[in-house]
Amino acid sequence: MIMKRGIRLPGIALLIPFLLSSCQKEQFQLWKLSGEMEVEPQLATPLVYGSMSMKDLVSLFDSTGYVDSDEEGLIYLSYRDSLLSARADTLVDIPDKTVEEVYTDSDINNPAWMASVVGETVSFFKYEDFAFSLDGNDRVDSIQIKGGEIQIDMTSSFEHSGVLTISSAQILDINRDTFSTQIPISDAGGNFSDQRLFLSDGYEVVTFERNDSGIVRLNFRLDLINSGAPVNADDECVVATEFIDLDFYSIYGYIDSRVLLDEDGEVDIPLYENFPELAYISFADPRINLFTSSSVGIPMEVSLDQVLAFPSDGSAQVALAFTEGHPFLIPGLALHQTGRADTVIRVNKETCNIDELINSAPDQITYQASARTQTGTVGQQHFIYDTSRFDLSVEFLLPMDLKSSGASLRDTIEFDLGETGIDTTLIRNVRLHLETVNELPIELGMQIYLMDASHLVMDSLFGGETALLEASAVDEEGLLLTPSEGTLVVDLDPEKLSALGDAKFLSVVARLLTSDGGSPFVKVYESYRLEYDLSLEASFRLNTYDIK
């Protein structure tokens, strides 16, 4: 990243025509001289002086947004992506329920009915208790219903008219009145049927607890008017109450442990895809941060399984193995608490082999992520809203606590001085002086190759690989001891300048070597500074005939 803005030395050649044009004829007053004469003017001028911190460098070269620093100023690379994201109404379903009640001849032929006369009404009472659960050992205390319907189907083969009343103190309508409905049995011919449908959006179900279950009671009252006909052995009145396609605004109770989310996926790591040279850098303390955000009032367990890293060089995949703290426990919102509960789970080499995984330089990681309600929470009261969400994202964090013994940066840039190129007939020599004071624990070696329009190498700018920056000295903790001081002198003779003028592209190869030959890990802080002083010396050969 640094090299794209740091390689400016070849651009000094662009200054030469301006330097020549500044040597005006009037200054030398050559018109006063007689005959042919040569002069050899010398030019020495400072070009650039400055001081730049790593923070400044980061702001210049980080167009990716991957670079930041911690509270101590240690620079790190990071990349974040989403793993799981779901609304609660996709996590929890209310299954359809059917409650059936049957009146048979034995229910009707009781002493009260037997003693009744034609035209007299006799009442028969029943009730059905059922668990209004979601799944497994769930306990529902209350549900605010959103959508769906309650459907009541009734048939009667009794040859008597009358009224069937169905009610429940646990079901409240939109006015918060106890649910109750009546079905008149208008046909005494023994072939009666009817259906009632109630759109239940806005209804509420409030259960009572029995043996850790939420119970709803449906009450049935059958009023039969004695028609004088007998009640036969096969006569019956069947009532089926169905709760169909119910959804919820809110659920309160206990959600038994079960998987709510289970997804396979993959995460591309553009850090290594965009900067393959990072594959040659080892990081001392790579980390994974898992961020959860939940507005669900249910404590969760999050598992990451079958996490496989695929190295960018095609070598064998590396599996992530946890040694402790897995699965991850995620607290839910407290009862009646609003907003979202945010949790950060920090994974490092103390709890898994993340260092092995990251230092394999993966450009892709596959995973299986699941979220389930925690076990052992029976005594708790959970809640969930239709708008509740659960989100899980991952951040790969690479602190600049690293070492490198052979990482190289390569780039090709366009370089065209135009058709005229550089006129070297008047130039004897150009010398560049670069003096540096470097606090960075990184040595920078560089070579610049001159290429023609077909990308064929014509020459190199330096005689061999040149160390532009010597690395600073660090202690055993990888912290700065003393900065390095260096002086670089580069001579550009006319032949080299001519080749530079013919070049259409520059191929830049830079080698990064951390302190002490890349053996120890070093830390790079944003406060580390680089001071530089670049100056130019040039000598020219001028003939009086050349400048008339």
XYZ file of N, CA and C in Angstrom, residues 454-546:
279
model
N 5.702 -2.523 -24.622
C 5.304 -3.937 -24.603
C 5.568 -4.582 -23.259
N 5.876 -3.783 -22.245
C 6.162 -4.252 -20.901
C 7.436 -5.101 -20.832
N 8.343 -4.888 -21.786
C 9.642 -5.552 -21.729
C 10.611 -4.692 -20.936
N 11.365 -5.332 -20.056
C 12.292 -4.603 -19.203
C 13.482 -4.129 -20.033
N 13.756 -2.809 -19.977
C 14.890 -2.230 -20.679
C 16.091 -2.051 -19.758
N 15.838 -1.683 -18.526
C 16.928 -1.398 -17.599
C 16.331 -1.308 -16.209
N 17.199 -1.203 -15.225
C 16.758 -0.950 -13.854
C 17.285 0.404 -13.423
N 16.557 1.042 -12.536
C 16.960 2.387 -12.117
C 18.163 2.336 -11.192
N 18.209 1.337 -10.304
C 19.322 1.189 -9.378
C 20.215 0.041 -9.841
N 21.479 0.106 -9.439
C 22.416 -0.938 -9.802
C 22.060 -2.275 -9.210
N 21.490 -2.300 -8.050
C 21.054 -3.522 -7.375
C 19.921 -3.156 -6.445
N 19.431 -4.123 -5.667
C 18.376 -3.784 -4.712
C 18.919 -2.799 -3.701
N 18.191 -1.721 -3.507
C 18.653 -0.639 -2.656
C 17.780 -0.547 -1.418
N 18.399 -0.471 -0.258
C 17.646 -0.302 0.985
C 17.342 1.172 1.167
N 16.137 1.568 0.823
C 15.770 2.973 0.993
C 15.630 3.336 2.458
N 15.116 2.405 3.252
C 14.918 2.663 4.681
C 15.473 1.480 5.465
N 16.324 1.734 6.411
C 16.756 0.713 7.343
C 15.737 0.628 8.481
N 15.498 -0.573 8.975
C 14.535 -0.752 10.059
C 15.098 -0.215 11.368
N 14.205 0.248 12.238
C 14.613 0.689 13.565
C 14.914 -0.523 14.440
N 15.560 -0.289 15.562
C 15.866 -1.359 16.512
C 14.722 -1.490 17.512
N 14.363 -2.743 17.856
C 13.270 -2.985 18.781
C 13.762 -3.857 19.925
N 12.991 -3.836 21.034
C 13.336 -4.678 22.172
C 12.672 -6.040 22.023
N 12.767 -6.866 23.046
C 12.229 -8.223 22.964
C 10.711 -8.249 22.913
N 10.067 -7.137 23.270
C 8.619 -7.035 23.163
C 8.177 -6.495 21.818
N 9.146 -6.213 20.942
C 8.825 -5.676 19.635
C 8.595 -4.188 19.624
N 8.994 -3.483 20.715
C 8.782 -2.040 20.823
C 10.043 -1.285 20.420
N 9.856 -0.055 19.985
C 10.945 0.770 19.478
C 12.003 1.024 20.546
N 13.276 0.768 20.179
C 14.414 1.162 21.011
C 15.056 2.425 20.467
N 15.586 2.337 19.257
C 16.224 3.494 18.620
C 15.846 3.519 17.153
N 15.640 4.715 16.612
C 15.364 4.804 15.178
C 16.637 4.568 14.367
N 16.458 4.229 13.111
C 17.605 4.083 12.215
C 17.826 5.401 11.473
N 19.080 5.677 11.155
C 19.433 6.850 10.364
C 20.184 6.375 9.131
N 19.821 6.873 7.981
C 20.454 6.407 6.755
C 20.593 7.495 5.726
N 21.576 7.300 4.843
C 21.787 8.200 3.713
C 21.879 7.366 2.448
N 21.105 7.714 1.458
C 21.093 7.016 0.176
C 21.500 8.000 -0.909
N 22.507 7.606 -1.700
C 22.959 8.422 -2.830
C 22.714 7.633 -4.100
N 22.020 8.220 -5.048
C 21.714 7.582 -6.327
C 22.242 8.469 -7.443
N 23.140 7.917 -8.257
C 23.677 8.633 -9.417
C 22.914 8.220 -10.666
N 22.438 9.217 -11.386
C 21.741 8.991 -12.645
C 22.561 9.627 -13.762
N 23.317 8.789 -14.503
C 24.144 9.322 -15.587
C 23.283 9.526 -16.833
N 23.819 10.144 -17.876
C 23.015 10.410 -19.085
C 22.405 9.164 -19.693
N 23.131 8.049 -19.680
C 22.587 6.820 -20.252
C 21.347 6.354 -19.483
N 21.443 6.439 -18.158
C 20.308 6.026 -17.338
C 19.122 6.975 -17.539
N 19.441 8.278 -17.647
C 18.361 9.245 -17.855
C 17.712 9.062 -19.218
N 18.507 8.680 -20.198
C 17.958 8.447 -21.528
C 17.003 7.264 -21.511
N 17.410 6.193 -20.832
C 16.523 5.033 -20.717
C 15.254 5.395 -19.978
N 15.388 6.247 -18.980
C 14.218 6.690 -18.230
C 13.266 7.452 -19.135
N 13.821 8.263 -20.029
C 12.978 9.029 -20.945
C 12.258 8.171 -21.951
N 12.834 6.974 -22.272
C 12.198 6.074 -23.237
C 11.171 5.145 -22.596
N 11.141 5.098 -21.283
C 10.256 4.152 -20.591
C 8.797 4.577 -20.717
N 7.936 3.556 -20.849
C 6.493 3.785 -20.867
C 5.828 3.295 -19.578
N 6.495 2.353 -18.901
C 5.984 1.832 -17.640
C 7.142 1.659 -16.668
N 6.810 1.749 -15.391
C 7.761 1.443 -14.327
C 7.213 0.266 -13.525
N 8.035 -0.757 -13.355
C 7.679 -1.892 -12.504
C 8.426 -1.736 -11.191
N 7.680 -1.591 -10.127
C 8.260 -1.323 -8.817
C 8.202 -2.594 -7.989
N 9.326 -3.015 -7.500
C 9.405 -4.184 -6.622
C 10.010 -3.724 -5.309
N 9.250 -3.870 -4.239
C 9.708 -3.441 -2.919
C 9.672 -4.636 -1.974
N 10.714 -4.803 -1.213
C 10.804 -5.900 -0.250
C 10.675 -5.339 1.153
N 9.851 -6.002 1.965
C 9.650 -5.581 3.345
C 10.330 -6.590 4.263
N 11.197 -6.084 5.116
C 11.907 -6.926 6.070
C 11.817 -6.263 7.437
N 11.222 -6.961 8.402
C 11.118 -6.389 9.744
C 12.466 -6.463 10.449
N 12.548 -5.804 11.596
C 13.803 -5.652 12.327
C 14.450 -7.000 12.626
N 15.782 -6.970 12.713
C 16.582 -8.161 13.054
C 16.333 -9.314 12.094
N 16.245 -8.982 10.813
C 16.121 -10.010 9.798
C 14.795 -10.727 9.771
N 13.761 -10.154 10.374
C 12.442 -10.764 10.359
C 12.268 -11.871 11.364
N 13.172 -11.959 12.369
C 13.059 -13.029 13.370
C 12.033 -12.731 14.447
N 12.138 -11.596 15.154
C 11.144 -11.335 16.203
C 9.904 -10.663 15.629
N 8.829 -10.728 16.383
C 7.642 -9.949 16.047
C 7.877 -8.504 16.464
N 7.425 -7.579 15.639
C 7.568 -6.154 15.933
C 6.188 -5.516 15.928
N 6.068 -4.427 16.655
C 4.794 -3.715 16.746
C 4.918 -2.386 16.025
N 3.870 -2.032 15.300
C 3.853 -0.787 14.527
C 2.767 0.110 15.097
N 3.185 1.245 15.667
C 2.261 2.193 16.277
C 2.095 3.414 15.376
N 0.938 4.039 15.474
C 0.665 5.191 14.635
C 1.531 6.379 14.989
N 2.150 6.397 16.172
C 3.009 7.511 16.570
C 4.412 7.412 15.974
N 4.794 6.244 15.450
C 6.123 6.107 14.856
C 6.249 7.063 13.679
N 7.458 7.675 13.569
C 7.633 8.732 12.592
C 8.748 8.386 11.601
N 8.628 8.996 10.438
C 9.654 8.908 9.395
C 10.008 10.329 8.972
N 11.297 10.685 9.162
C 11.781 11.990 8.720
C 12.640 11.781 7.476
N 12.524 12.682 6.524
C 13.245 12.515 5.264
C 13.687 13.878 4.733
N 14.830 13.853 4.049
C 15.402 15.062 3.451
C 15.954 14.664 2.094
N 15.308 15.091 1.024
C 15.709 14.737 -0.329
C 16.264 15.969 -1.024
N 17.483 15.841 -1.540
C 18.117 16.949 -2.263
C 18.695 16.442 -3.569
N 19.050 17.394 -4.452
C 19.519 17.050 -5.788
C 20.784 17.822 -6.100
N 21.729 17.125 -6.708
C 22.920 17.745 -7.282
C 22.949 17.410 -8.759
N 23.211 18.403 -9.592
C 23.282 18.180 -11.029
C 24.432 18.981 -11.613
N 25.136 18.386 -12.565
C 26.210 19.097 -13.280
C 25.912 19.031 -14.758
N 26.230 20.107 -15.463
C 25.907 20.239 -16.883
C 27.166 20.612 -17.660
N 27.196 20.252 -18.919
C 28.249 20.667 -19.842
C 27.604 21.563 -20.895
N 27.970 22.869 -20.888
C 27.370 23.834 -21.800
C 28.446 24.383 -22.729
N 28.180 24.348 -24.043
C 29.080 24.900 -25.050
C 28.451 26.161 -25.597
N 29.318 27.182 -25.838
C 28.772 28.469 -26.311
C 28.024 28.319 -27.617
N 28.458 27.360 -28.463
C 27.755 27.171 -29.717
C 26.385 26.522 -29.500
N 26.268 25.752 -28.408
C 24.988 25.086 -28.146
C 23.922 26.046 -27.666
